CSV table of C-alpha atoms in Angstrom, one decimal:
chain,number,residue,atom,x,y,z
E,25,UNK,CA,0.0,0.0,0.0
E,26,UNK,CA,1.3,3.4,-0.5
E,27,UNK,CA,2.5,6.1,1.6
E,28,UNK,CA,0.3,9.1,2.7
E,29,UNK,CA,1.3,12.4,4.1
E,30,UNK,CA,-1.0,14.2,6.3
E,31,UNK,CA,-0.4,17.6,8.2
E,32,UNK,CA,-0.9,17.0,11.9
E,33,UNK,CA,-3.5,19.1,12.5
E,34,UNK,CA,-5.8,21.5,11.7
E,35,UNK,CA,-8.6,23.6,12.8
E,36,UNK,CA,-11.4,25.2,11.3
E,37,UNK,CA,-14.2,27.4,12.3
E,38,UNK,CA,-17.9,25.6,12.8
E,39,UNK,CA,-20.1,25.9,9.8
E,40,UNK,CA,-17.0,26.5,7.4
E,41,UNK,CA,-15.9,23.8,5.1
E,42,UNK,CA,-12.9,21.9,6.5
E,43,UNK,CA,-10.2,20.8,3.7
E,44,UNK,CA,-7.6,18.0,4.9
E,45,UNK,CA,-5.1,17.4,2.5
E,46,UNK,CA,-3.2,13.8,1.7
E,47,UNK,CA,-0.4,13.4,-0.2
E,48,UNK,CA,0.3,10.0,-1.6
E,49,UNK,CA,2.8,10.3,-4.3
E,50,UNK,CA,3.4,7.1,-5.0
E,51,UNK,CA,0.3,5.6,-5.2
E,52,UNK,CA,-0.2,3.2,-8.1
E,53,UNK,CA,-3.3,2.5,-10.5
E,54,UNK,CA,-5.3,0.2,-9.0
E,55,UNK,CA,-5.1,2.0,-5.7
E,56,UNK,CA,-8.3,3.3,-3.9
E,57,UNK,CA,-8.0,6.3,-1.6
E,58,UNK,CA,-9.8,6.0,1.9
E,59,UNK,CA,-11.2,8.2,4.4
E,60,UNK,CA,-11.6,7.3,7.9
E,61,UNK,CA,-11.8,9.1,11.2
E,62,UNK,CA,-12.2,8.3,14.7
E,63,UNK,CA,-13.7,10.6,17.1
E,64,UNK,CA,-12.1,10.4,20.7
E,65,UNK,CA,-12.5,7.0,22.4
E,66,UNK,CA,-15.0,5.6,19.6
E,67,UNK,CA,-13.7,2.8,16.8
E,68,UNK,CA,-12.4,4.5,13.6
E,69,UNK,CA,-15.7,5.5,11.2
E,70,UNK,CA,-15.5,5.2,7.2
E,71,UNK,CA,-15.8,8.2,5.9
E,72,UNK,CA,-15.9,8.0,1.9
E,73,UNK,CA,-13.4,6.6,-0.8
E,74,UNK,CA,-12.5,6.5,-4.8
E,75,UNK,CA,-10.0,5.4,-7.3
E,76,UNK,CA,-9.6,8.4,-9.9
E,77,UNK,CA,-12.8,10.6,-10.1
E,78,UNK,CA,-14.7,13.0,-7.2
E,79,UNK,CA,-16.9,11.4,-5.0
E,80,UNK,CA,-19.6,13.0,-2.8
E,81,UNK,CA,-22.0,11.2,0.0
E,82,UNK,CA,-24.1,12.7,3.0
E,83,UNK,CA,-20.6,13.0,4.7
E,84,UNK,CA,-18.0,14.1,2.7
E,85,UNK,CA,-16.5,15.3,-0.7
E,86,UNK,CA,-13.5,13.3,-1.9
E,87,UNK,CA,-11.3,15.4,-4.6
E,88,UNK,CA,-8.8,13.6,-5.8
E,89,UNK,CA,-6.1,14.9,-8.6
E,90,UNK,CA,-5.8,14.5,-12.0
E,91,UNK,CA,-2.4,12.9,-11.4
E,92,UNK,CA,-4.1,11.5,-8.4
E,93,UNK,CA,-0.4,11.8,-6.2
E,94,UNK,CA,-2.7,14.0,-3.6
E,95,UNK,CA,-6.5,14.0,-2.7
E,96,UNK,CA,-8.4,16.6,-0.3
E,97,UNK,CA,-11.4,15.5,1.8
E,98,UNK,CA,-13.9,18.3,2.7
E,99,UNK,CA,-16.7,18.8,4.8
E,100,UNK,CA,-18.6,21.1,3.6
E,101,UNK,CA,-20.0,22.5,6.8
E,102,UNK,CA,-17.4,21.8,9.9
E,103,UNK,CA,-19.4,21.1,13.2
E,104,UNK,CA,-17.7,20.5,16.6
E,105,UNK,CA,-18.8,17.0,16.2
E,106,UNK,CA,-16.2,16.9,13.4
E,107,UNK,CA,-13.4,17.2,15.5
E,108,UNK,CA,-11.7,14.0,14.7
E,109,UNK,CA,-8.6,12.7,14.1
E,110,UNK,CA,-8.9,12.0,9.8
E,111,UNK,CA,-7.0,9.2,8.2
E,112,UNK,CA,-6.5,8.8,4.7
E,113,UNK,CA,-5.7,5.5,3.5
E,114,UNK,CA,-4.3,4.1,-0.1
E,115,UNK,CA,-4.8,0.7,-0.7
E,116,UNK,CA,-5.8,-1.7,-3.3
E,117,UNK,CA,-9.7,-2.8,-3.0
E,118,UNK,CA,-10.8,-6.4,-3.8
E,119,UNK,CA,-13.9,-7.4,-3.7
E,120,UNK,CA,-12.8,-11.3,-3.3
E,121,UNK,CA,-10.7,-13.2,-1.3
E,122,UNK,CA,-10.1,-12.2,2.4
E,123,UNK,CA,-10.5,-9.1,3.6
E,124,UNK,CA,-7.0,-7.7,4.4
E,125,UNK,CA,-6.4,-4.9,7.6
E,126,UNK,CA,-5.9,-1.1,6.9
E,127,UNK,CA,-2.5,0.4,7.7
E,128,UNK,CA,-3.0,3.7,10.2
E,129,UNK,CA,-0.8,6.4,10.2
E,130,UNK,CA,-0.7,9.8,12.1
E,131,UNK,CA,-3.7,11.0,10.7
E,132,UNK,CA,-4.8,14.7,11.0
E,133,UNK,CA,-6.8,16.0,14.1
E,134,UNK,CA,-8.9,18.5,13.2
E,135,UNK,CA,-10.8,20.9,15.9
E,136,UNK,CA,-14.2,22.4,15.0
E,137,UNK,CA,-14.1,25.4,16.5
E,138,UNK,CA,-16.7,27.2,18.2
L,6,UNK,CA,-23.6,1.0,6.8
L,7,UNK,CA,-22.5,-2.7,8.4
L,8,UNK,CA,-22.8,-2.6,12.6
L,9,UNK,CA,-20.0,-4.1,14.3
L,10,UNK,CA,-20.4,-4.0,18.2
L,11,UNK,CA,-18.0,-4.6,20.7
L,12,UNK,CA,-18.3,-5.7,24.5
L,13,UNK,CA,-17.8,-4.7,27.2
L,14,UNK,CA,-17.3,-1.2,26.3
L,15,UNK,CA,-15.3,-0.9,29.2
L,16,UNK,CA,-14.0,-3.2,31.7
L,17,UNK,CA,-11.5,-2.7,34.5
L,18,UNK,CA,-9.6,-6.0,36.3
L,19,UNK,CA,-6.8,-6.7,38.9
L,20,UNK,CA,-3.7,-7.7,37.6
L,21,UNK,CA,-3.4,-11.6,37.2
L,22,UNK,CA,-6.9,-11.8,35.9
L,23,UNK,CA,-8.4,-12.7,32.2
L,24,UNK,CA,-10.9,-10.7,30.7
L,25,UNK,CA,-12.6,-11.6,27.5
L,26,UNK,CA,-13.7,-9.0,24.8
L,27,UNK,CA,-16.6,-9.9,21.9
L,28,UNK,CA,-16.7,-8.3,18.7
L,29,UNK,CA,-19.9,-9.0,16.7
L,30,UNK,CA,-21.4,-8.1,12.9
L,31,UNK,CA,-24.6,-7.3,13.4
L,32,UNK,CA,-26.0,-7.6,9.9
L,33,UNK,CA,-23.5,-9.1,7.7
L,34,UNK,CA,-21.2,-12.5,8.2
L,35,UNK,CA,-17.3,-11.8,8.3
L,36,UNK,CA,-15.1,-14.7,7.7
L,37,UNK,CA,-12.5,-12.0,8.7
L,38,UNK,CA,-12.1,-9.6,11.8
L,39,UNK,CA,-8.8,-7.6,12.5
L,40,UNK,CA,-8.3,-6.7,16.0
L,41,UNK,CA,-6.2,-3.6,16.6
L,42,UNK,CA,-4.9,-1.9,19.8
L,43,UNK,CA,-4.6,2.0,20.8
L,44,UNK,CA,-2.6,3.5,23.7
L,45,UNK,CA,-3.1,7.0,24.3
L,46,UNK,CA,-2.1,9.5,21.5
L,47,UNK,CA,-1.2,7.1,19.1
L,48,UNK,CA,-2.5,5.1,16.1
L,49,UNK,CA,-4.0,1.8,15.8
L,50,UNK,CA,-1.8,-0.7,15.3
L,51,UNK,CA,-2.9,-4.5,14.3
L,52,UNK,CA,-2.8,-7.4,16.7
L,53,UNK,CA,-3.9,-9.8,14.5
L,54,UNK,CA,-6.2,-11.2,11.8
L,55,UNK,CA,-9.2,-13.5,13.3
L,56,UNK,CA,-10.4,-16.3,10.5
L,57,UNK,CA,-13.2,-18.0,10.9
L,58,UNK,CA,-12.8,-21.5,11.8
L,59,UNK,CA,-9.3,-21.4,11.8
L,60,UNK,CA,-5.9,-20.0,13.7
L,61,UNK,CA,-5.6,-16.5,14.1
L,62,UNK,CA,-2.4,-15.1,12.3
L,63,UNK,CA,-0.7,-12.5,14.6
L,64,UNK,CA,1.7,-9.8,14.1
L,65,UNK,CA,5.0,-9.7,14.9
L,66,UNK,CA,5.8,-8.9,19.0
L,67,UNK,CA,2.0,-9.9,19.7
L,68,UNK,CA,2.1,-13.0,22.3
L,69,UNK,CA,-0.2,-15.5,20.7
L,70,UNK,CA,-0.5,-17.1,24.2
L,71,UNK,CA,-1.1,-14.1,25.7
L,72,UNK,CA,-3.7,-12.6,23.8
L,73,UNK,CA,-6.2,-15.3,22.7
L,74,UNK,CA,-8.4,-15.1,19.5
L,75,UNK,CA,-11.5,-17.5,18.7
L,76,UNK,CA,-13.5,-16.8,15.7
L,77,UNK,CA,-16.2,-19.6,16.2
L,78,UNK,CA,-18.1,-17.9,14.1
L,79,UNK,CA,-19.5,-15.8,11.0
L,80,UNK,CA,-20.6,-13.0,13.3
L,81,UNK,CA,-18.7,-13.5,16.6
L,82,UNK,CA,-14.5,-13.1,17.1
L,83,UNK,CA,-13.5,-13.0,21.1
L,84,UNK,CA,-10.2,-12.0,22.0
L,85,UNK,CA,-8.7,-13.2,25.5
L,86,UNK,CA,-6.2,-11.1,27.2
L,87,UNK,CA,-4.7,-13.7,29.8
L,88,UNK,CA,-3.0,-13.0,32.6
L,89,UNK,CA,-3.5,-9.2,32.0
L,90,UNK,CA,-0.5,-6.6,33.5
L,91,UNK,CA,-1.0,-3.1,33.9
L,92,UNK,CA,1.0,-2.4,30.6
L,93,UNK,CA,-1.9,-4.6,28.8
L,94,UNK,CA,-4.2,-1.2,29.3
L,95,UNK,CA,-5.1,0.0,26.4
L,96,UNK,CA,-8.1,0.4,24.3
L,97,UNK,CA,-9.0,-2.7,22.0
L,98,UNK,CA,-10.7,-2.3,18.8
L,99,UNK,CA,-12.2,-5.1,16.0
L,100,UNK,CA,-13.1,-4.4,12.5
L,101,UNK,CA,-14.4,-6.5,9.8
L,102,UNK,CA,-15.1,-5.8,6.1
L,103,UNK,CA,-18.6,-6.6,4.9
L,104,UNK,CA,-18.5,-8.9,1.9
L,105,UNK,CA,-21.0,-7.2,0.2
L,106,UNK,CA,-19.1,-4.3,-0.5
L,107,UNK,CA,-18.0,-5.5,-3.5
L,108,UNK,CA,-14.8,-3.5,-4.8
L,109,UNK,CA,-15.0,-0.7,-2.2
L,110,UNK,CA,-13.7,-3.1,0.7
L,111,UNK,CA,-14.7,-1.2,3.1
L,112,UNK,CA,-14.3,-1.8,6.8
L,113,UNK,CA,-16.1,-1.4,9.7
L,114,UNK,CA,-15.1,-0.8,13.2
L,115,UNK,CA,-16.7,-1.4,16.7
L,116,UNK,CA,-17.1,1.2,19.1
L,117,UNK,CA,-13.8,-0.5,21.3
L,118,UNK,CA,-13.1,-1.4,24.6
L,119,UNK,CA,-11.1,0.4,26.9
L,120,UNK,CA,-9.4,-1.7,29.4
L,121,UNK,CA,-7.4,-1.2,32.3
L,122,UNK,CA,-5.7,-3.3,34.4
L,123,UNK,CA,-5.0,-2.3,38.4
């Protein structure tokens, strides 16, 4: 699986759209890019994922470049329920054979703030 | 999305003791569950891969002894912690990808289980 980059953290004022950046330069073809976060204390949550184009859901927007080495997930209207720690994942997705485990790194925290 | 669920949610014990954590899919059957542990400010990191109706395959520095895995069955993996020592607090967290998912193979997580040990 490649390598992602992620800054630290971040913070954004509530009702603003929060962009968290992933670099992942080295990310091969049949790669997916995930999103994941995990609020304090609670199991990690899937957040949204894709492969080459844009993806949107109730949660998130997933804009991922045209050279697809970085990706940017945004909510599009931060609330303190938000504040998270955000991981973005690249992996390869198979829809047979055994499941295989994701790979956290640091992650980003982000703090909604008030 | 697929419900995993986790219990206890959070148990304390005295060192010595064993204490037993269930991680269940709710509405899907996982041949696989990943159980992953967390110590304060830092990431998960896997323990080991829980296969139905066979040996759990565990990562490298992770006691197989020490930390028991049973995956009995399609909806139910149980991890053991034996003989728990207060450096075996931490909080304890199962995943499992829903089969249905199709290409996306997408996880899910349970809420975890913090335990600590006296």
């Amino acid at each position: 699986d490649a390598k992602t980059t992620q800054p630290p953290s971040m913070d954004c004022a509530e009702g603003r759209a929060a962009n968290l950046p992933c670099n992942h330069s080295t990310i091969s073809g049949n790669e997916y890019v995930y999103w994941y976060r995990q609020i304090h204390s609670q199991g990690p949550q899937y957040i949204i994922h894709g492969l080459k184009n844009n993806e949107t859901n109730e949660m998130a927007s997933l804009i991922i470049t045209e050279d697809r080495k970085s990706s940017t997930l945004i909510l599009p209207h931060a609330t303190l329920r938000d504040t998270a720690v955000y991981y973005c994942i690249v992996r390869v997705a198979r829809s047979s054979g055994s499941a295989r485990q994701l790979t956290f790194g640091s992650g980003t925290q982000l703090t909604v703030l008030p | 999305g697929a419900v995993v669920s986790q219990h206890p949610s959070r148990v304390i014990c005295k060192s010595g003791t064993s204490v037993k954590i269930e991680c269940r899919s709710l509405d899907f059957q996982a041949t696989t569950m990943f159980w992953y542990r967390q110590f304060p400010k830092k990431s998960l990191m896997l323990m080991a891969t829980s296969n139905e109706g066979s040996k759990a395959t565990y990562e490298q520095g992770v006691e197989k002894d020490k930390f028991l895995i049973n995956h009995a069955s399609l909806t139910l993996s149980t991890l053991t912690v034996t003989s728990a020592h207060p450096e075996d607090s931490s909080f304890y967290i199962c995943s499992a990808r829903d089969p249905l998912a199709g290409v996306s193979d997408t996880q899910y997580f349970g809420p975890g289980t913090r335990l600590t040990v006296l």
